[in-house]
Short mmCIF file of C-alpha atoms in Angstrom, two decimals:
data_model
loop_
_atom_site.label_atom_id
_atom_site.label_comp_id
_atom_site.label_asym_id
_atom_site.label_seq_id
_atom_site.Cartn_x
_atom_site.Cartn_y
_atom_site.Cartn_z
CA UNK A 9 0.00 0.00 0.00
CA UNK A 10 1.01 3.62 -0.48
CA UNK A 11 1.99 5.52 2.60
CA UNK A 12 1.45 9.27 2.89
CA UNK A 13 3.99 11.56 4.52
CA UNK A 14 1.39 12.38 7.17
CA UNK A 15 1.04 8.71 8.11
CA UNK A 16 4.82 8.32 8.27
CA UNK A 17 5.07 11.43 10.46
CA UNK A 18 2.35 10.16 12.82
CA UNK A 19 4.23 6.89 13.24
CA UNK A 20 7.43 8.86 13.89
CA UNK A 21 5.56 10.97 16.44
CA UNK A 22 4.36 7.93 18.36
CA UNK A 23 7.88 6.51 18.32
CA UNK A 24 9.04 9.76 19.93
CA UNK A 25 6.17 9.67 22.45
CA UNK A 26 7.02 6.11 23.48
CA UNK A 27 10.41 7.28 24.78
CA UNK A 28 9.17 10.65 26.05
CA UNK A 29 7.87 11.53 29.54
CA UNK A 30 4.47 12.65 28.24
CA UNK A 31 2.90 9.22 28.75
CA UNK A 32 4.43 9.04 32.26
CA UNK A 33 7.14 6.52 33.03
CA UNK A 34 4.64 3.74 32.29
CA UNK A 35 5.05 4.69 28.62
CA UNK A 36 8.28 2.70 28.79
CA UNK A 37 6.28 -0.37 29.84
CA UNK A 38 3.47 0.12 27.29
CA UNK A 39 3.86 2.24 24.13
CA UNK A 40 7.53 1.31 24.04
CA UNK A 41 6.71 -2.38 23.44
CA UNK A 42 6.22 -3.71 19.92
CA UNK A 43 2.87 -5.30 20.83
CA UNK A 44 1.29 -1.89 21.40
CA UNK A 45 3.47 -0.16 18.80
CA UNK A 46 2.06 -2.61 16.25
CA UNK A 47 -1.53 -1.75 17.14
CA UNK A 48 -0.86 2.02 17.03
CA UNK A 49 0.93 1.74 13.67
CA UNK A 50 -1.85 -0.50 12.36
CA UNK A 51 -4.49 2.06 13.35
CA UNK A 52 -2.54 4.86 11.60
CA UNK A 53 -2.27 2.76 8.44
CA UNK A 54 -5.89 1.62 8.61
CA UNK A 55 -5.16 -2.04 9.40
CA UNK A 56 -5.33 -2.36 13.20
CA UNK A 57 -5.57 -6.15 13.45
CA UNK A 58 -2.69 -6.77 11.03
CA UNK A 59 -0.63 -4.21 12.94
CA UNK A 60 -1.34 -5.87 16.28
CA UNK A 61 -0.41 -9.30 14.91
CA UNK A 62 2.86 -8.08 13.40
CA UNK A 63 3.65 -6.16 16.60
CA UNK A 64 2.98 -9.30 18.65
CA UNK A 65 5.37 -11.24 16.41
CA UNK A 66 8.12 -8.63 16.70
CA UNK A 67 7.58 -8.44 20.46
CA UNK A 68 8.37 -12.13 20.82
CA UNK A 69 12.02 -11.29 20.14
CA UNK A 70 11.99 -8.70 22.92
CA UNK A 71 9.91 -10.71 25.41
CA UNK A 72 12.49 -10.83 28.13
CA UNK A 73 13.89 -7.42 27.21
CA UNK A 74 15.74 -5.85 30.11
CA UNK A 75 17.26 -2.40 30.07
CA UNK A 76 19.59 -2.22 33.04
CA UNK A 77 23.03 -0.77 33.42
CA UNK A 78 23.46 0.13 29.77
CA UNK A 79 23.47 -3.45 28.45
CA UNK A 80 20.51 -3.84 26.18
CA UNK A 81 19.76 -5.70 23.00
CA UNK A 82 18.42 -2.89 20.89
CA UNK A 83 15.47 -0.54 20.76
CA UNK A 84 12.22 -2.55 20.89
CA UNK A 85 10.17 0.56 20.21
CA UNK A 86 11.94 1.39 16.93
CA UNK A 87 11.65 -2.25 15.86
CA UNK A 88 7.95 -2.13 16.78
CA UNK A 89 6.87 1.08 15.04
CA UNK A 90 9.15 1.04 12.00
CA UNK A 91 9.08 -2.75 11.59
CA UNK A 92 5.28 -2.88 11.63
CA UNK A 93 4.99 0.06 9.23
CA UNK A 94 7.38 -1.50 6.70
CA UNK A 95 5.67 -4.88 7.04
CA UNK A 96 2.20 -3.44 6.35
CA UNK A 97 3.45 -1.23 3.51
CA UNK A 98 5.21 -4.14 1.79
CA UNK A 99 2.73 -6.88 2.71
CA UNK A 100 5.27 -8.92 4.66
CA UNK A 101 4.32 -11.92 6.76
CA UNK A 102 5.09 -11.92 10.48
CA UNK A 103 8.28 -14.00 10.16
CA UNK A 104 9.84 -11.67 7.60
CA UNK A 105 8.68 -8.64 9.60
CA UNK A 106 10.54 -10.04 12.61
CA UNK A 107 13.69 -10.55 10.59
CA UNK A 108 13.81 -6.99 9.24
CA UNK A 109 12.86 -5.35 12.57
CA UNK A 110 15.75 -6.70 14.59
CA UNK A 111 18.55 -4.95 12.69
CA UNK A 112 16.44 -1.76 12.75
CA UNK A 113 16.11 -1.99 16.52
CA UNK A 114 19.80 -2.66 16.92
CA UNK A 115 20.90 0.29 14.79
CA UNK A 116 18.53 2.55 16.73
CA UNK A 117 20.51 1.87 19.93
CA UNK A 118 23.00 4.41 18.57
CA UNK A 119 20.38 7.15 18.99
CA UNK A 120 19.98 6.14 22.62
CA UNK A 121 23.70 6.29 23.35
CA UNK A 122 24.03 9.68 21.65
CA UNK A 123 21.10 11.02 23.64
CA UNK A 124 22.55 9.96 27.00
CA UNK A 125 25.86 11.56 26.08
CA UNK A 126 24.44 14.93 25.07
CA UNK A 127 22.12 14.93 28.11
CA UNK A 128 25.21 15.07 30.34
CA UNK A 129 25.80 18.67 29.23
CA UNK A 130 22.38 19.74 30.50
CA UNK A 131 23.32 18.58 34.02
CA UNK A 132 26.08 21.21 34.15
CA UNK A 133 23.69 23.84 32.89
CA UNK A 134 21.32 22.92 35.74
CA UNK A 135 24.22 23.17 38.23
CA UNK A 136 24.98 26.71 37.09
CA UNK A 137 21.36 27.84 37.26
CA UNK A 138 20.93 26.46 40.80
CA UNK A 139 24.12 28.24 41.79
CA UNK A 140 22.58 31.49 40.54
CA UNK A 141 19.40 30.73 42.48
CA UNK A 142 17.15 30.14 39.46
CA UNK A 143 15.53 27.05 40.93
CA UNK A 144 12.68 26.84 38.43
CA UNK A 145 15.26 26.31 35.73
CA UNK A 146 15.79 22.79 37.15
CA UNK A 147 12.31 21.85 35.99
CA UNK A 148 12.87 23.58 32.65
CA UNK A 149 16.23 21.91 32.03
CA UNK A 150 14.91 18.51 33.06
CA UNK A 151 12.11 18.79 30.50
CA UNK A 152 12.65 21.12 27.56
CA UNK A 153 16.22 20.70 26.22
CA UNK A 154 16.36 16.88 26.55
CA UNK A 155 12.92 16.57 24.95
CA UNK A 156 13.83 18.79 22.00
CA UNK A 157 16.94 16.66 21.55
CA UNK A 158 14.96 13.42 21.85
CA UNK A 159 12.35 14.66 19.41
CA UNK A 160 14.92 15.55 16.76
CA UNK A 161 16.79 12.28 17.27
CA UNK A 162 13.74 10.00 17.23
CA UNK A 163 10.98 11.62 15.16
CA UNK A 164 13.12 12.47 12.13
CA UNK A 165 14.92 9.15 11.60
CA UNK A 166 11.79 7.09 12.27
CA UNK A 167 9.66 9.18 9.89
CA UNK A 168 12.28 9.03 7.13
CA UNK A 169 12.79 5.27 7.41
CA UNK A 170 9.04 4.65 7.45
CA UNK A 171 8.47 6.93 4.45
CA UNK A 172 11.35 5.84 2.22
CA UNK A 173 11.84 2.32 3.62
CA UNK A 174 9.15 0.42 1.67
CA UNK A 175 10.95 1.04 -1.66
CA UNK A 176 14.11 -0.53 -0.27
CA UNK A 177 12.19 -3.39 1.31
CA UNK A 178 10.34 -4.13 -1.93
CA UNK A 179 13.64 -4.29 -3.79
CA UNK A 180 14.95 -6.69 -1.19
CA UNK A 181 11.80 -8.82 -1.33
CA UNK A 182 12.31 -9.72 -4.96
CA UNK A 183 15.43 -11.57 -3.83
CA UNK A 184 13.57 -13.73 -1.34
CA UNK A 185 13.19 -17.38 -2.20
CA UNK A 186 11.45 -19.97 0.02
CA UNK A 187 14.88 -21.12 1.23
CA UNK A 188 15.84 -17.66 2.38
CA UNK A 189 12.47 -17.27 4.08
CA UNK A 190 13.16 -20.53 5.92
CA UNK A 191 16.44 -19.10 7.18
CA UNK A 192 14.60 -15.97 8.35
CA UNK A 193 12.18 -18.15 10.26
CA UNK A 194 15.02 -20.05 11.94
CA UNK A 195 16.63 -16.75 12.98
CA UNK A 196 13.28 -15.46 14.23
CA UNK A 197 12.90 -18.61 16.30
CA UNK A 198 16.37 -18.24 17.83
CA UNK A 199 16.39 -14.57 18.80
CA UNK A 200 13.85 -14.85 21.63
CA UNK A 201 16.44 -17.07 23.36
CA UNK A 202 18.59 -13.95 23.79
CA UNK A 203 15.84 -11.86 25.38
CA UNK A 204 14.90 -14.73 27.66
CA UNK A 205 18.54 -15.43 28.58
CA UNK A 206 19.04 -11.75 29.47
CA UNK A 207 16.01 -11.97 31.68
CA UNK A 208 17.27 -15.19 33.30
CA UNK A 209 20.58 -13.48 34.00
CA UNK A 210 18.53 -11.34 36.38
CA UNK A 211 16.07 -13.81 37.89
CA UNK A 212 17.56 -17.25 37.21
CA UNK A 213 19.60 -18.99 39.90
CA UNK A 214 20.20 -22.52 41.11
CA UNK A 215 16.97 -22.36 43.09
CA UNK A 216 14.71 -21.12 40.28
CA UNK A 217 16.21 -22.82 37.20
CA UNK A 218 14.50 -26.21 37.71
CA UNK A 219 11.22 -24.33 37.31
CA UNK A 220 12.46 -23.10 33.95
CA UNK A 221 12.53 -26.72 32.78
CA UNK A 222 9.08 -27.25 34.31
CA UNK A 223 7.80 -24.23 32.37
CA UNK A 224 9.15 -25.64 29.09
CA UNK A 225 7.50 -28.99 29.77
CA UNK A 226 4.17 -27.35 30.64
CA UNK A 227 4.11 -25.49 27.33
CA UNK A 228 5.66 -28.06 24.95
CA UNK A 229 4.50 -31.35 26.40
CA UNK A 230 1.22 -30.36 28.05
CA UNK A 231 0.47 -27.55 25.55
CA UNK A 232 -0.64 -25.20 28.32
CA UNK A 233 -1.45 -21.54 27.79
CA UNK A 234 0.90 -19.00 29.35
CA UNK A 235 -1.86 -17.83 31.67
CA UNK A 236 -2.26 -21.35 33.08
CA UNK A 237 1.52 -21.67 33.50
CA UNK A 238 1.50 -18.33 35.35
CA UNK A 239 -1.20 -19.51 37.72
CA UNK A 240 0.65 -22.76 38.43
CA UNK A 241 3.80 -20.67 38.98
CA UNK A 242 1.99 -18.45 41.49
CA UNK A 243 0.73 -21.51 43.40
CA UNK A 244 4.22 -23.04 43.56
CA UNK A 245 5.86 -19.72 44.48
CA UNK A 246 3.43 -19.10 47.33
CA UNK A 247 3.74 -22.65 48.62
CA UNK A 248 7.53 -22.67 48.60
CA UNK A 249 7.68 -19.23 50.14
CA UNK A 250 5.31 -20.30 52.93
CA UNK A 251 7.26 -23.49 53.63
CA UNK A 252 10.64 -21.75 53.60
CA UNK A 253 9.68 -19.00 55.98
CA UNK A 254 7.70 -21.00 58.49
CA UNK A 255 9.77 -20.55 61.62
CA UNK A 256 13.48 -19.97 61.18
CA UNK A 257 14.40 -22.82 58.93
CA UNK A 258 14.77 -21.00 55.64
CA UNK A 259 17.09 -23.37 53.88
CA UNK A 260 17.22 -22.77 50.15
CA UNK A 261 20.01 -22.34 47.68
CA UNK B 13 13.89 28.10 60.21
CA UNK B 14 10.36 27.73 58.88
CA UNK B 15 8.22 25.15 60.61
CA UNK B 16 6.12 24.07 57.64
CA UNK B 17 4.14 20.89 57.21
CA UNK B 18 3.60 19.28 53.84
CA UNK B 19 0.13 18.51 52.60
CA UNK B 20 -0.82 15.40 50.67
CA UNK B 21 -1.11 17.59 47.56
CA UNK B 22 2.52 18.74 47.90
CA UNK B 23 3.74 15.17 48.15
CA UNK B 24 1.58 14.14 45.20
CA UNK B 25 2.95 16.99 43.10
CA UNK B 26 6.45 15.85 43.89
CA UNK B 27 5.55 12.23 42.97
CA UNK B 28 4.05 13.32 39.65
CA UNK B 29 7.21 15.25 38.73
CA UNK B 30 9.17 12.04 39.22
CA UNK B 31 6.58 9.66 37.76
CA UNK B 32 6.61 11.61 34.51
CA UNK B 33 10.11 13.01 34.15
CA UNK B 34 12.31 10.44 35.92
CA UNK B 35 14.11 9.46 32.72
CA UNK B 36 13.66 12.69 30.78
CA UNK B 37 17.25 13.86 31.14
CA UNK B 38 18.78 10.39 31.64
CA UNK B 39 22.50 10.79 31.05
CA UNK B 40 25.82 9.03 31.48
CA UNK B 41 27.23 11.50 33.96
CA UNK B 42 24.75 11.62 36.84
CA UNK B 43 21.87 9.55 35.44
CA UNK B 44 18.67 10.67 37.19
CA UNK B 45 20.19 13.51 39.26
CA UNK B 46 18.31 16.41 37.64
CA UNK B 47 15.06 14.43 37.77
CA UNK B 48 15.54 13.86 41.50
CA UNK B 49 16.12 17.57 42.08
CA UNK B 50 13.10 18.34 39.88
CA UNK B 51 10.89 16.14 42.07
CA UNK B 52 12.11 17.93 45.23
CA UNK B 53 11.29 21.37 43.81
CA UNK B 54 7.70 21.61 45.15
CA UNK B 55 8.87 20.24 48.52
CA UNK B 56 11.61 22.85 48.97
CA UNK B 57 9.32 25.68 47.95
CA UNK B 58 6.73 24.60 50.49
CA UNK B 59 9.16 23.91 53.34
CA UNK B 60 11.14 27.13 52.96
CA UNK B 61 8.70 29.64 51.40
CA UNK B 62 10.70 32.69 52.46
CA UNK B 63 14.23 31.35 52.58
CA UNK B 64 15.75 31.37 49.09
CA UNK B 65 19.11 30.25 50.45
CA UNK B 66 17.65 27.12 52.10
CA UNK B 67 15.75 26.30 48.90
CA UNK B 68 18.94 26.58 46.91
CA UNK B 69 20.89 24.39 49.31
CA UNK B 70 18.09 21.85 49.29
CA UNK B 71 18.07 21.56 45.51
CA UNK B 72 21.86 21.47 45.39
CA UNK B 73 22.02 18.49 47.75
CA UNK B 74 19.69 16.55 45.48
CA UNK B 75 21.65 17.26 42.30
CA UNK B 76 24.10 14.47 43.12
CA UNK B 77 24.45 11.19 41.23
CA UNK B 78 21.30 9.13 41.49
CA UNK B 79 20.10 6.04 39.67
CA UNK B 80 17.42 3.54 40.57
CA UNK B 81 14.45 1.73 39.09
CA UNK B 82 11.88 4.54 38.74
CA UNK B 83 8.78 2.58 39.82
CA UNK B 84 9.90 0.71 42.97
CA UNK B 85 12.65 3.24 43.72
CA UNK B 86 9.91 5.78 44.52
CA UNK B 87 10.13 4.67 48.14
CA UNK B 88 13.52 6.45 48.34
CA UNK B 89 11.92 9.75 47.36
CA UNK B 90 9.14 9.21 49.87
CA UNK B 91 11.73 8.74 52.63
CA UNK B 92 13.72 11.75 51.41
CA UNK B 93 10.60 13.93 51.48
CA UNK B 94 9.88 12.81 55.05
CA UNK B 95 13.47 13.59 56.07
CA UNK B 96 13.34 17.02 54.44
CA UNK B 97 10.17 17.78 56.36
CA UNK B 98 11.82 16.74 59.65
CA UNK B 99 14.85 18.85 58.81
CA UNK B 100 12.71 21.92 58.10
CA UNK B 101 11.08 21.40 61.46
CA UNK B 102 14.28 21.51 63.43
CA UNK B 103 15.88 18.04 63.20
CA UNK B 104 19.61 18.39 62.50
CA UNK B 105 19.87 16.18 59.41
CA UNK B 106 23.09 16.70 57.47
CA UNK B 107 23.61 16.59 53.71
CA UNK B 108 25.73 13.48 54.28
CA UNK B 109 22.77 11.76 55.93
CA UNK B 110 20.61 12.44 52.85
CA UNK B 111 23.32 11.25 50.53
CA UNK B 112 23.94 8.16 52.63
CA UNK B 113 20.29 7.15 52.64
CA UNK B 114 19.85 7.80 48.92
CA UNK B 115 22.99 6.05 47.69
CA UNK B 116 22.52 3.23 50.18
CA UNK B 117 19.02 2.47 48.98
CA UNK B 118 19.22 3.14 45.25
CA UNK B 119 21.29 0.04 44.43
CA UNK B 120 19.19 -2.54 46.29
CA UNK B 121 15.95 -0.96 45.05
CA UNK B 122 17.21 -0.94 41.47
CA UNK B 123 17.77 -4.69 41.87
CA UNK B 124 14.37 -5.30 43.41
CA UNK B 125 12.62 -2.96 40.99
CA UNK B 126 14.19 -4.31 37.80
CA UNK B 127 13.40 -7.86 38.89
CA UNK B 128 9.76 -7.05 39.56
CA UNK B 129 8.89 -4.60 36.77
CA UNK B 130 11.13 -5.67 33.88
CA UNK B 131 11.92 -9.21 34.95
CA UNK B 132 8.54 -10.55 36.04
CA UNK B 133 5.50 -8.31 35.57
CA UNK B 134 6.11 -7.02 32.04
CA UNK B 135 7.17 -10.35 30.44
CA UNK B 136 4.21 -12.16 31.99
CA UNK B 137 1.72 -9.49 30.89
CA UNK B 138 3.32 -9.49 27.43
CA UNK B 139 3.21 -13.25 27.12
CA UNK B 140 -0.46 -13.40 28.08
CA UNK B 141 -1.46 -10.49 25.82
CA UNK B 142 0.59 -11.71 22.84
CA UNK B 143 -1.26 -15.00 23.26
CA UNK B 144 -4.61 -13.18 23.18
CA UNK B 145 -3.55 -11.14 20.12
CA UNK B 146 -2.44 -14.24 18.22
CA UNK B 147 -6.00 -15.57 18.46
CA UNK B 148 -6.95 -12.63 16.20
CA UNK B 149 -8.26 -10.71 19.15
CA UNK B 150 -7.49 -6.99 19.13
CA UNK B 151 -8.12 -6.82 22.88
CA UNK B 152 -4.60 -8.19 23.50
CA UNK B 153 -2.64 -4.92 23.22
CA UNK B 154 -5.45 -2.96 24.88
CA UNK B 155 -5.56 -5.23 27.95
CA UNK B 156 -1.77 -4.97 28.10
CA UNK B 157 -1.94 -1.17 28.05
CA UNK B 158 -4.58 -0.91 30.78
CA UNK B 159 -3.10 -3.60 33.04
CA UNK B 160 0.41 -2.12 32.90
CA UNK B 161 -0.84 1.38 33.73
CA UNK B 162 -2.87 0.16 36.70
CA UNK B 163 -0.09 -2.08 38.08
CA UNK B 164 2.87 0.29 37.58
CA UNK B 165 1.07 3.45 38.72
CA UNK B 166 -0.24 1.60 41.77
CA UNK B 167 3.20 0.35 42.80
CA UNK B 168 4.89 3.71 42.22
CA UNK B 169 2.28 5.76 44.11
CA UNK B 170 2.13 3.37 47.06
CA UNK B 171 5.90 3.11 47.32
CA UNK B 172 6.21 6.90 47.39
CA UNK B 173 3.50 7.47 49.99
CA UNK B 174 4.58 4.59 52.23
CA UNK B 175 8.14 5.86 52.14
CA UNK B 176 6.84 9.27 53.17
CA UNK B 177 4.54 7.90 55.86
CA UNK B 178 6.90 5.51 57.59
CA UNK B 179 10.17 7.23 56.70
CA UNK B 180 13.41 5.36 57.09
CA UNK B 181 11.65 2.68 59.15
CA UNK B 182 9.62 1.62 56.12
CA UNK B 183 12.69 0.89 54.07
CA UNK B 184 14.59 -0.74 56.92
CA UNK B 185 11.63 -2.98 57.56
CA UNK B 186 11.21 -3.88 53.90
CA UNK B 187 14.88 -4.42 53.22
CA UNK B 188 16.05 -6.15 56.40
CA UNK B 189 13.17 -8.30 57.61
CA UNK B 190 13.74 -10.91 54.94
CA UNK B 191 10.44 -9.73 53.49
CA UNK B 192 12.02 -8.37 50.34
CA UNK B 193 14.04 -11.54 49.80
CA UNK B 194 10.86 -13.50 50.12
CA UNK B 195 9.08 -11.39 47.51
CA UNK B 196 12.08 -11.48 45.16
CA UNK B 197 12.46 -15.23 45.56
CA UNK B 198 8.79 -15.91 44.87
CA UNK B 199 8.71 -13.45 41.95
CA UNK B 200 11.88 -14.92 40.47
CA UNK B 201 10.48 -18.43 40.69
CA UNK B 202 7.27 -17.37 38.97
CA UNK B 203 9.18 -15.37 36.36
CA UNK B 204 11.60 -18.19 35.61
CA UNK B 205 8.79 -20.69 35.17
CA UNK B 206 6.92 -18.36 32.80
CA UNK B 207 10.18 -17.81 30.88
CA UNK B 208 10.24 -21.58 30.44
CA UNK B 209 6.71 -21.44 29.08
CA UNK B 210 7.78 -18.70 26.66
CA UNK B 211 10.74 -20.72 25.45
CA UNK B 212 8.45 -23.65 24.68
CA UNK B 213 5.95 -21.48 22.92
CA UNK B 214 8.06 -18.96 21.05
CA UNK B 215 11.21 -20.89 20.14
CA UNK B 216 9.74 -23.53 17.86
CA UNK B 217 13.08 -25.05 16.85
CA UNK B 218 13.03 -28.63 15.64
CA UNK B 219 15.60 -30.89 14.06
CA UNK B 220 14.78 -31.53 10.42
CA UNK B 221 17.34 -34.29 10.10
CA UNK B 222 16.04 -37.62 8.86
CA UNK B 223 18.09 -40.76 8.45
CA UNK B 224 17.08 -43.26 5.80
CA UNK B 225 17.26 -46.68 7.36
CA UNK B 226 16.65 -48.66 4.21
CA UNK B 227 13.50 -50.58 3.40
CA UNK B 228 11.53 -47.34 3.27
CA UNK B 229 11.92 -46.73 7.01
CA UNK B 230 13.27 -43.40 8.19
CA UNK B 231 14.48 -42.21 11.52
CA UNK B 232 13.57 -38.64 12.42
CA UNK B 233 15.84 -37.23 15.10
CA UNK B 234 13.06 -34.96 16.34
CA UNK B 235 10.00 -37.19 16.30
CA UNK B 236 11.57 -40.55 17.05
CA UNK B 237 14.09 -39.51 19.64
CA UNK B 238 13.82 -36.00 21.10
CA UNK B 239 10.04 -35.86 21.39
CA UNK B 240 10.15 -39.11 23.36
CA UNK B 241 13.05 -38.07 25.59
CA UNK B 242 12.26 -34.47 26.31
CA UNK B 243 10.27 -32.27 23.96
CA UNK B 244 11.63 -28.75 24.00
CA UNK B 245 15.20 -29.90 24.54
CA UNK B 246 16.59 -27.79 21.67
CA UNK B 247 15.12 -24.49 22.87
CA UNK B 248 16.22 -25.36 26.42
CA UNK B 249 19.82 -26.04 25.40
CA UNK B 250 19.93 -23.00 23.12
CA UNK B 251 18.70 -20.69 25.91
CA UNK B 252 21.15 -22.16 28.43
CA UNK B 253 24.07 -21.73 26.04
CA UNK B 254 23.10 -18.09 25.37
CA UNK B 255 22.63 -17.54 29.13
CA UNK B 256 26.11 -18.94 29.74
CA UNK B 257 27.69 -16.43 27.37
CA UNK B 258 25.56 -13.52 28.59
CA UNK B 259 26.64 -14.31 32.16
CA UNK B 260 30.26 -14.38 31.00
CA UNK B 261 29.78 -10.78 29.88
CA UNK B 262 29.36 -11.14 26.12
CA UNK B 263 27.44 -8.03 25.01
CA UNK B 264 23.83 -8.55 23.85
CA UNK B 265 24.58 -7.02 20.46
CA UNK B 266 27.46 -9.47 19.83
CA UNK B 267 25.31 -12.34 21.06
CA UNK B 268 22.59 -11.29 18.64
CA UNK B 269 25.07 -11.28 15.76
CA UNK B 270 26.24 -14.75 16.77
CA UNK B 271 22.67 -16.06 16.88
CA UNK B 272 21.87 -14.63 13.45
CA UNK B 273 25.00 -16.25 12.02
CA UNK B 274 24.17 -19.56 13.72
CA UNK B 275 20.62 -19.32 12.34
CA UNK B 276 21.88 -18.72 8.80
CA UNK B 277 24.29 -21.68 8.94
CA UNK B 278 21.89 -24.19 10.49
CA UNK B 279 18.99 -22.93 8.36
CA UNK B 280 20.97 -23.31 5.14
CA UNK B 281 22.22 -26.76 6.09
CA UNK B 282 18.68 -27.84 6.90
CA UNK B 283 19.50 -28.85 10.46
CA UNK B 284 16.61 -26.82 11.87
#
């Protein structure tokens, strides 16, 4: 389908908003995730359900996404908005959409690093203003300069890639044979392992890892839904916690 | 010294400044320092309405390095607000005391907060809502949006106000009584198990290798061996190998490159 500049700009705007403070800090936990980014992009392009499905597919790669201490595996939001837009514009299936979104999200990390570097200068500006007694400038400096910077660094690249990207993607698509698509699907099936491993780095230990195996068995062997696995997990967690902390004998690894 | 009391509205204003702009000026040098000072602005103005010098000193002491998980870390701000109020009413609390409390708490609460918000709550909500979406139901992303806002706002607001209400005692009680370890342990167990469920569901890797045995019989590595031994073994091993390297300190970007390369090789050879 043809995309208008206005549609591209709206998608770029939402990409900016997803990293901005205007949706409160919960924006990072909602509009920043490809699942919701897909729906928003789908609505802008007039195909909400397709957008949501593509966003859900892209989000699988970033399921266990953790941003802590600078080590992160890319920008899920860029992958979500731009990836969904390119997929809808070029009629890609979910697997191919996943494969093209990941490099996009990875390249976008550069924007993030640049932003955090430039933001350091504003701290010194705030120091000087406080020294002079202009306390209200702290609020101004915390909001206006970093947001102008963020807007320029997020809205413009996202809009341009969304607007001019489909031509490049269509050229690339003509090269795709079923074999190459199979390789894309294999890659798409492997990348969630990274997000999940990064998550396990945080919450996995010798005490919890056996339950990781149990979770795999529940889903593969017993074909359970995630919501059922979650409920079973809650039951086990509460039971173990109650047993461990009854009295003083809390003996776990 | 002004003897001013804070109202609930003052504390809420301060919370909202943080809840919105915590990461606005996130930077490599002092991370959330300016955001912390920004959130203390309404407090200082209320506590020292006439004394410009006290206001200035107050803001200056909160311009120091600060970094925590913005949702759960709110309890630190609550405690700080309570301490500032005590100080304005005559308690001799030094700048070092503020700094000590803040830097002492921000690390542990970043750990607790990241585990809960990014490690457990968000992946579980995502997994459930992606599942709903994949059944061609547009409610998936919408439920995700609403649930996340209710959960995260609730935690942040309660953390802030409990920190304010109970002061340093609140944090000492949470952090020392084994209570926090209990919550983290239970949440980690739940999170790890759901991660297992995700691996099974979203890493559909199977061996495609078949061995002709002669006489028309074939042996499929996946169906005849792995599915009988332990279905999901390939995703399990793959995740554990990646986890091993991530723990060793291999950067996520490099790991991603390695996985893509591995996918291209095994995909081309027809192993998966």
